[in-house]
CSV table of C-alpha atoms in Angstrom, one decimal:
chain,number,residue,atom,x,y,z
A,19,MET,CA,0.2,0.1,0.1
A,20,LYS,CA,1.1,3.6,-0.6
A,21,ALA,CA,1.3,5.7,2.4
A,22,ALA,CA,2.7,9.4,3.6
A,23,ARG,CA,5.6,8.8,5.7
A,24,ARG,CA,8.5,11.1,7.7
A,25,GLU,CA,11.6,9.2,9.6
A,26,ARG,CA,11.8,13.0,11.3
A,27,TYR,CA,10.0,15.9,12.6
A,28,GLY,CA,10.1,18.8,10.2
A,29,THR,CA,8.5,20.7,7.6
A,30,PRO,CA,6.0,19.4,4.8
A,31,GLU,CA,9.3,18.6,2.6
A,32,VAL,CA,10.3,15.8,4.9
A,33,ILE,CA,7.2,13.6,3.7
A,34,ARG,CA,7.7,10.8,1.6
A,35,ILE,CA,5.4,8.5,-0.3
A,36,GLU,CA,6.4,5.3,0.3
A,37,ASP,CA,5.1,1.4,-0.2
A,38,VAL,CA,5.1,-0.7,2.5
A,39,ALA,CA,3.1,-3.9,3.9
A,40,VAL,CA,-0.8,-4.2,4.3
A,41,PRO,CA,-0.8,-4.4,8.1
A,42,THR,CA,-2.8,-7.7,9.4
A,43,PRO,CA,-4.9,-7.2,12.6
A,44,ALA,CA,-4.5,-8.6,15.9
A,45,ASP,CA,-7.6,-10.5,17.5
A,46,ASP,CA,-8.8,-7.1,19.0
A,47,GLU,CA,-8.3,-4.8,15.6
A,48,LEU,CA,-9.8,-3.8,12.4
A,49,LEU,CA,-8.3,-3.8,9.1
A,50,ILE,CA,-9.7,-0.3,7.5
A,51,ARG,CA,-9.6,0.4,3.5
A,52,VAL,CA,-9.4,4.1,4.2
A,53,HIS,CA,-11.2,6.2,1.5
A,54,ALA,CA,-10.6,9.9,3.4
A,55,ALA,CA,-9.1,11.4,5.7
A,56,THR,CA,-8.3,15.2,7.0
A,57,VAL,CA,-5.1,17.2,6.4
A,58,SER,CA,-5.4,19.5,9.6
A,59,ARG,CA,-3.5,21.4,12.1
A,60,THR,CA,-3.3,18.7,14.3
A,61,ASP,CA,-1.9,16.9,11.8
A,62,CYS,CA,0.8,20.1,11.2
A,63,ALA,CA,1.8,20.0,14.8
A,64,LEU,CA,2.6,16.4,14.6
A,65,LEU,CA,5.0,16.7,11.2
A,66,SER,CA,6.6,19.4,13.2
A,67,ALA,CA,6.3,18.1,17.0
A,68,SER,CA,5.6,21.9,17.9
A,69,PRO,CA,5.2,23.0,20.5
A,70,PHE,CA,8.2,21.0,21.6
A,71,ILE,CA,6.3,19.5,24.6
A,72,MET,CA,4.5,17.3,22.2
A,73,ARG,CA,7.7,15.1,21.7
A,74,PHE,CA,7.0,13.9,25.5
A,75,MET,CA,3.9,12.0,23.7
A,76,THR,CA,4.7,11.4,20.2
A,77,GLY,CA,8.8,10.3,20.5
A,78,LEU,CA,11.7,12.4,21.9
A,79,ARG,CA,14.1,12.6,19.4
A,80,ARG,CA,12.3,10.9,16.3
A,81,PRO,CA,8.5,10.1,16.1
A,82,ARG,CA,7.2,6.9,17.0
A,83,THR,CA,4.5,6.5,14.2
A,84,LYS,CA,6.3,7.1,10.9
A,85,THR,CA,2.8,7.5,9.0
A,86,LEU,CA,0.9,10.7,9.4
A,87,GLY,CA,-2.9,11.2,9.9
A,88,THR,CA,-5.3,11.5,12.5
A,89,ASP,CA,-8.6,11.2,11.4
A,90,PHE,CA,-10.3,9.0,8.7
A,91,ALA,CA,-13.4,7.5,7.3
A,92,GLY,CA,-13.5,3.9,5.6
A,93,ARG,CA,-14.5,0.6,4.6
A,94,VAL,CA,-13.7,-2.5,7.2
A,95,GLU,CA,-11.5,-4.7,5.0
A,96,ALA,CA,-11.0,-7.5,7.8
A,97,ILE,CA,-11.3,-8.0,11.6
A,98,GLY,CA,-9.3,-10.1,14.2
A,99,ALA,CA,-10.8,-13.1,15.9
A,100,GLY,CA,-12.5,-11.2,19.0
A,101,ILE,CA,-14.3,-8.6,17.2
A,102,ARG,CA,-17.9,-8.6,17.5
A,103,SER,CA,-19.3,-4.6,17.4
A,104,PHE,CA,-18.1,-4.7,13.6
A,105,ALA,CA,-18.3,-6.6,10.6
A,106,VAL,CA,-16.6,-6.5,7.2
A,107,GLY,CA,-18.1,-3.9,4.7
A,108,ASP,CA,-18.9,-1.9,7.8
A,109,HIS,CA,-18.1,2.2,6.9
A,110,VAL,CA,-16.8,3.7,9.6
A,111,TRP,CA,-14.9,6.9,11.0
A,112,GLY,CA,-12.8,7.7,13.4
A,113,ILE,CA,-9.8,9.5,15.3
A,114,ASN,CA,-6.7,9.7,17.5
A,115,ASP,CA,-5.3,12.8,17.9
A,116,LEU,CA,-1.4,11.4,18.6
A,117,GLY,CA,-1.2,9.9,15.7
A,118,ALA,CA,-3.8,7.1,14.1
A,119,GLY,CA,-1.5,6.5,10.1
A,120,SER,CA,-4.9,7.5,8.1
A,121,HIS,CA,-2.7,8.8,5.5
A,122,ALA,CA,-2.5,6.2,4.2
A,123,GLU,CA,-4.5,3.3,2.3
A,124,TYR,CA,-4.7,1.2,4.6
A,125,LEU,CA,-4.9,1.3,9.0
A,126,VAL,CA,-5.0,-1.0,11.8
A,127,ILE,CA,-6.8,0.2,15.0
A,128,SER,CA,-8.4,-1.9,17.6
A,129,GLY,CA,-12.0,-1.9,18.0
A,130,GLY,CA,-12.5,-0.3,21.7
A,131,ASP,CA,-10.2,2.6,20.5
A,132,SER,CA,-12.2,5.9,18.8
A,133,VAL,CA,-13.9,4.3,16.0
A,134,ALA,CA,-17.3,4.0,15.5
A,135,ARG,CA,-19.9,3.4,12.5
A,136,MET,CA,-20.2,6.3,9.8
A,137,PRO,CA,-23.7,8.1,10.0
A,138,ALA,CA,-25.9,6.5,6.8
A,139,GLY,CA,-25.8,8.3,3.6
A,140,LEU,CA,-22.8,10.6,4.2
A,141,SER,CA,-19.8,10.2,1.9
A,142,PHE,CA,-16.1,9.5,2.9
A,143,GLU,CA,-15.1,12.6,2.1
A,144,ASP,CA,-17.8,14.6,3.9
A,145,ALA,CA,-17.2,12.1,7.2
A,146,ALA,CA,-14.1,13.2,7.2
A,147,ALA,CA,-14.4,16.7,7.2
A,148,CYS,CA,-17.0,16.3,10.2
A,149,ILE,CA,-14.1,14.8,12.4
A,150,GLU,CA,-11.2,16.6,13.7
A,151,GLY,CA,-12.1,20.3,13.7
A,152,ALA,CA,-15.6,19.4,14.9
A,153,TRP,CA,-13.9,17.4,17.8
A,154,TYR,CA,-11.6,20.0,19.3
A,155,ALA,CA,-15.1,22.5,18.8
A,156,HIS,CA,-17.4,19.5,20.8
A,157,SER,CA,-14.6,20.1,23.4
A,158,ILE,CA,-14.6,23.7,23.5
A,159,ILE,CA,-18.3,23.5,23.9
A,160,GLU,CA,-18.1,20.7,26.7
A,161,ARG,CA,-15.5,22.7,28.8
A,162,ALA,CA,-17.0,25.5,29.0
A,163,ALA,CA,-20.4,24.2,30.3
A,164,PHE,CA,-21.9,26.2,27.4
A,165,LYS,CA,-25.7,27.3,28.2
A,166,LYS,CA,-28.3,27.0,25.8
A,167,GLY,CA,-29.3,30.7,24.5
A,168,GLY,CA,-25.9,32.3,25.1
A,169,ARG,CA,-24.4,35.1,23.1
A,170,VAL,CA,-21.3,33.9,21.6
A,171,LEU,CA,-18.5,35.3,19.4
A,172,ILE,CA,-16.1,33.2,17.5
A,173,ASN,CA,-13.0,34.3,16.2
A,174,GLY,CA,-11.6,32.4,13.0
A,175,ALA,CA,-15.5,31.0,12.2
A,176,THR,CA,-14.1,29.8,8.9
A,177,GLY,CA,-11.3,27.6,9.7
A,178,ALA,CA,-12.1,23.4,10.4
A,179,ILE,CA,-12.9,24.2,14.5
A,180,GLY,CA,-14.8,27.7,14.1
A,181,SER,CA,-17.0,26.4,11.4
A,182,ALA,CA,-18.0,23.5,13.5
A,183,LEU,CA,-17.9,26.3,16.7
A,184,LEU,CA,-20.5,28.3,14.7
A,185,GLN,CA,-22.5,25.4,14.1
A,186,MET,CA,-22.5,23.5,17.1
A,187,SER,CA,-23.9,27.2,18.9
A,188,VAL,CA,-26.1,27.5,16.5
A,189,HIS,CA,-27.9,24.0,17.6
A,190,LEU,CA,-27.9,25.3,21.1
A,191,GLY,CA,-29.5,28.2,20.7
A,192,ALA,CA,-27.0,31.0,20.6
A,193,THR,CA,-26.9,33.6,18.9
A,194,VAL,CA,-23.6,34.2,17.1
A,195,THR,CA,-20.9,36.9,16.1
A,196,ALA,CA,-19.1,35.2,13.7
A,197,VAL,CA,-15.2,36.7,12.5
A,198,GLY,CA,-14.0,35.9,9.8
A,199,ASN,CA,-12.6,37.3,6.1
A,200,THR,CA,-14.3,38.9,3.1
A,201,ARG,CA,-14.7,36.0,0.9
A,202,ASN,CA,-16.1,34.2,3.3
A,203,LEU,CA,-19.2,36.4,5.1
A,204,GLU,CA,-21.9,35.0,3.3
A,205,LEU,CA,-20.6,31.1,4.1
A,206,LEU,CA,-21.1,32.0,7.9
A,207,ARG,CA,-24.6,33.8,7.5
A,208,SER,CA,-25.7,30.5,5.5
A,209,LEU,CA,-24.0,28.7,8.4
A,210,GLY,CA,-26.2,30.9,11.0
A,211,ALA,CA,-24.2,33.4,12.0
A,212,ASP,CA,-26.5,36.2,13.2
A,213,ARG,CA,-23.9,38.9,12.2
A,214,VAL,CA,-20.1,38.7,10.8
A,215,ILE,CA,-17.0,40.8,11.3
A,216,ASN,CA,-14.6,41.5,8.7
A,217,TYR,CA,-11.3,41.0,10.2
A,218,GLU,CA,-10.1,42.6,7.0
A,219,GLN,CA,-12.0,45.6,7.4
A,220,ALA,CA,-12.3,45.8,11.9
A,221,ASP,CA,-10.9,44.8,14.7
A,222,PHE,CA,-13.1,42.4,16.4
A,223,THR,CA,-11.7,42.9,19.8
A,224,ARG,CA,-12.7,46.6,19.9
A,225,ASP,CA,-16.1,45.2,19.0
A,226,ASP,CA,-19.2,47.4,21.3
A,227,GLN,CA,-20.9,44.1,22.3
A,228,LEU,CA,-21.2,41.7,25.5
A,229,TYR,CA,-20.6,38.1,24.6
A,230,ASP,CA,-20.8,35.4,27.3
A,231,TYR,CA,-18.3,33.3,25.6
A,232,VAL,CA,-15.7,34.4,23.4
A,233,PHE,CA,-14.0,31.2,21.5
A,234,ASP,CA,-10.6,31.8,19.8
A,235,ALA,CA,-10.7,29.2,17.4
A,236,VAL,CA,-7.3,29.9,15.8
A,237,GLY,CA,-5.3,31.1,18.5
A,238,THR,CA,-4.6,34.4,17.3
A,239,SER,CA,-6.1,36.9,20.3
A,240,THR,CA,-5.6,36.8,24.0
A,241,PHE,CA,-7.6,36.8,27.0
A,242,GLY,CA,-6.2,40.8,27.8
A,243,ALA,CA,-7.4,41.7,24.7
A,244,CYS,CA,-11.1,39.5,24.3
A,245,LYS,CA,-11.4,40.5,27.9
A,246,ARG,CA,-13.4,43.7,27.5
A,247,LEU,CA,-15.8,41.7,25.2
A,248,LEU,CA,-17.2,39.6,27.7
A,249,THR,CA,-20.3,39.9,30.3
A,250,PRO,CA,-19.1,39.9,34.0
A,251,ARG,CA,-19.5,36.5,34.2
A,252,GLY,CA,-18.2,35.3,30.6
A,253,VAL,CA,-15.8,32.6,29.5
A,254,TYR,CA,-12.8,33.2,26.7
A,255,VAL,CA,-11.7,29.8,25.7
A,256,SER,CA,-8.8,29.4,22.5
A,257,SER,CA,-7.7,26.4,20.8
A,258,GLU,CA,-4.4,27.4,21.6
A,259,PRO,CA,-2.3,27.5,24.6
A,260,GLY,CA,-1.3,31.4,23.8
A,261,PRO,CA,2.2,33.3,22.8
A,262,GLY,CA,3.2,33.1,26.0
A,263,TRP,CA,1.6,29.5,27.2
A,264,GLN,CA,-0.6,32.0,29.5
A,265,ASN,CA,-3.8,30.2,28.9
A,266,PRO,CA,-3.4,26.4,30.9
A,267,PHE,CA,-2.3,29.1,33.8
A,268,LEU,CA,-4.9,31.4,33.4
A,269,ALA,CA,-7.7,28.7,33.2
A,270,VAL,CA,-6.1,27.6,36.9
A,271,ILE,CA,-6.2,31.3,38.3
A,272,THR,CA,-9.2,33.5,36.6
A,273,PRO,CA,-11.8,31.2,38.2
A,274,ALA,CA,-10.6,31.3,41.7
A,275,LEU,CA,-11.0,35.0,41.4
A,276,GLY,CA,-14.8,35.4,40.4
A,277,GLY,CA,-15.8,36.9,37.4
A,278,LYS,CA,-14.3,36.7,33.6
A,279,ARG,CA,-12.8,33.5,33.2
A,280,VAL,CA,-10.1,31.4,30.7
A,281,VAL,CA,-11.2,27.9,30.1
A,282,PHE,CA,-8.6,25.7,28.4
A,283,PRO,CA,-10.3,23.2,26.4
A,284,ILE,CA,-8.7,19.8,27.5
A,285,PRO,CA,-10.0,17.3,24.9
A,286,THR,CA,-13.0,15.4,25.6
A,287,ASP,CA,-13.8,11.5,25.2
A,288,ARG,CA,-13.2,10.8,21.3
A,289,LYS,CA,-15.3,8.0,21.2
A,290,ALA,CA,-18.4,9.6,22.9
A,291,PHE,CA,-17.9,12.6,20.4
A,292,LEU,CA,-18.4,10.1,17.6
A,293,GLU,CA,-21.5,9.4,19.1
A,294,ALA,CA,-22.7,12.6,19.6
A,295,MET,CA,-21.2,13.7,15.8
A,296,GLY,CA,-23.3,11.0,14.3
A,297,ARG,CA,-26.6,12.4,16.0
A,298,LEU,CA,-25.9,15.8,14.4
A,299,VAL,CA,-24.8,15.1,11.3
A,300,ALA,CA,-28.2,12.4,10.8
A,301,GLU,CA,-30.1,15.3,12.0
A,302,ARG,CA,-29.0,17.4,9.2
A,303,ARG,CA,-27.9,19.7,12.2
A,304,PHE,CA,-24.0,19.7,10.5
A,305,ARG,CA,-22.9,20.8,7.3
A,306,PRO,CA,-19.0,19.9,6.4
A,307,ILE,CA,-16.9,22.7,5.0
A,308,ILE,CA,-14.5,21.6,2.5
A,309,ASP,CA,-11.9,23.8,1.1
A,310,ARG,CA,-10.5,21.3,-1.4
A,311,THR,CA,-10.1,17.8,-2.1
A,312,VAL,CA,-6.6,16.5,-2.5
A,313,THR,CA,-4.8,12.6,-3.6
A,314,LEU,CA,-1.9,11.5,-1.7
A,315,ASP,CA,0.6,12.7,-4.2
A,316,ALA,CA,-0.3,16.5,-3.2
A,317,ILE,CA,0.6,15.4,0.3
A,318,GLN,CA,3.5,18.0,1.1
A,319,GLU,CA,1.5,20.8,-0.8
A,320,ALA,CA,-1.8,20.1,1.4
A,321,TYR,CA,-0.1,20.1,4.5
A,322,ALA,CA,1.9,23.5,3.6
A,323,TYR,CA,-1.4,25.1,2.6
A,324,ALA,CA,-3.0,23.5,6.3
A,325,ALA,CA,-0.4,25.1,8.1
A,326,SER,CA,-1.0,28.5,6.3
A,327,GLY,CA,-3.6,29.6,9.0
A,328,GLN,CA,-5.8,30.2,5.0
A,329,LYS,CA,-7.8,27.3,4.5
A,330,THR,CA,-11.9,27.5,5.0
A,331,GLY,CA,-13.1,24.4,6.7
A,332,ASN,CA,-11.2,21.5,6.0
A,333,VAL,CA,-8.6,19.8,3.3
A,334,VAL,CA,-9.5,16.4,2.5
A,335,LEU,CA,-7.3,14.0,1.4
A,336,LYS,CA,-9.1,11.2,-0.6
A,337,LEU,CA,-7.5,7.8,-1.1
A,338,ALA,CA,-9.8,5.6,-2.5
A,339,GLU,CA,-13.2,5.8,-4.7
């Protein structure tokens, strides 16, 4: 099979397409033919091992997992003797943010890991675009103890995380102000935003409205800059630790002080997320946003584009029909 692999951490130039053996599933594993995956910010972080602390989980000097990719949608091709909850032919999706090896034509995963049957009627490409960004968005909503009907501002609402946050917030009855660029303002409105701010023309941190939640889905702002936007007990959540790694620290300190607070979105259970996401998709309450679809031979360019911060929604990697 063909797989996108790397022997060391680095830029997209270290990625190579290699021919490797199709893995054999153990008794508790599934062999999955990967039809689609995404190339995401998480993948870019794993490629470069940035921030450095990631190396304590992925390999200090060199990556333990050579094959790239964190999410997938595909078909079960074989099952181990101990698998009872899946069958050959099942359409499944899943995620492992430390590396699923899904930028390859096949992968193996434990049946008890973060894998579930896909919602019926969903294409593999659309399924892949419902996973990584939406999982982080779901984690932000959960960790913020989101209350229905709140007033929400989302910075970076056109990315994979931001577009998922927007739709989830709307589903929960929020009044949403979405921040995006000129070419995506109509997209934001179509996803349910009540109000949009064009960051190419205005600084959203100078907005004159107050919000119960400010979600920075791209990590380009700070609690200090956004604090004036929050109601007296408002919540700020960023998808990143902050330029000085202050957000985890502030998440400990600010709740003790009362008033406006920072929440750090430690990711929630992946398997439970897949179940919740499956319901949203089945109820047609979530629309995956795809910027572009690429094939394995364009993997270096896909990583460079995902790392640029310019993508709208998801970059999907198509590996099979």
